[in-house]
Amino acid sequence: MSKINSDALTEAIEEIKKFAEEKKRNFLETVELQISLKNYDPAKDKRFSGSISLPSCPRKTFSICIIGNEKHIGEAKELGVDYKSVDEVKKMKKNKKLVKKLAKKYDAFLASSTFIKKLPRLMGPGLSKAGKFPSALSASESMADKIEELKSTIKFALKSKKTMCMGVPVGQVNMSVEDLQTNIIMSVNKLVSLLKKNWQNVKRLYIKSSMGPSHRIYGF
């Protein structure tokens, strides 16, 4: 059950869209959900993490790299998606700098399910440390659908043991009020389900566009 007032949320979304319309930028602004926690000690309490695929894609730009077998490399070429072959990955031979550089270049990775388990042995823990260990892609799955799902997926996790705040993308300013509202409510409900004390761990929630002011939607 969401504790967010739907009228307050609608008003906040409308304000964000109005501000973005009045002060047009030369890029499409992202709408972000900003979260502040309470009654939670990131240094002592169990770390939480989770993800959810939203019905409306929250990102415009999202770079993906396929680590694939011949079949998947062929599909990646057709879709115009960057890829690495198994041989290219083998050449990295746990070279931390190369793996780190690769992790930094892309937002997410897909890997053929036939050898995904071998990747840590070939590459070391670099992708996992960056929170970007590849999702598995089986021979029967549609690569295009899987990429769309990845683009629509947001992840919840605190970035360090010293912070109690985080932010996740929930949409873009050109989306309808209804689509933004659905994405935001689904994101909040998922977050709350991950927390040990549910809503008792949520101090405040805000939404804002990339260049706009914050609007509080919970924790008044």
Short mmCIF file of C-alpha atoms in Angstrom, two decimals, residues 2 30 41 47 52 58 79 87 92 97 108-109 123 127 134 137 144 164 169 173 179 191 197-198 206:
data_model
loop_
_atom_site.label_atom_id
_atom_site.label_comp_id
_atom_site.label_asym_id
_atom_site.label_seq_id
_atom_site.Cartn_x
_atom_site.Cartn_y
_atom_site.Cartn_z
CA SER A 2 1.49 3.33 -1.05
CA THR A 30 15.31 12.91 -16.69
CA ASP A 41 22.45 2.19 9.80
CA ARG A 47 22.66 -4.07 2.83
CA ILE A 52 12.24 -3.36 -10.97
CA PRO A 58 12.74 5.95 -17.75
CA LEU A 79 20.72 -4.15 -33.94
CA ASP A 87 38.23 -14.10 -27.32
CA MET A 92 41.61 -8.98 -20.70
CA LYS A 97 42.36 -1.43 -15.63
CA ALA A 108 24.78 -2.44 -18.53
CA PHE A 109 25.91 -5.74 -20.05
CA MET A 123 37.59 -11.07 -16.18
CA LEU A 127 32.03 -5.84 -13.45
CA PRO A 134 25.85 -9.03 -17.06
CA LEU A 137 20.80 -13.95 -22.57
CA ALA A 144 15.84 -6.53 -28.67
CA MET A 164 21.40 7.15 3.62
CA PRO A 169 15.59 7.61 -12.74
CA VAL A 173 9.86 15.22 -18.69
CA ASP A 179 2.96 7.32 -17.07
CA LEU A 191 11.84 0.33 -2.55
CA LYS A 197 10.88 -1.80 8.40
CA ASN A 198 9.16 -0.81 5.17
CA TYR A 206 11.39 13.89 -3.58
#
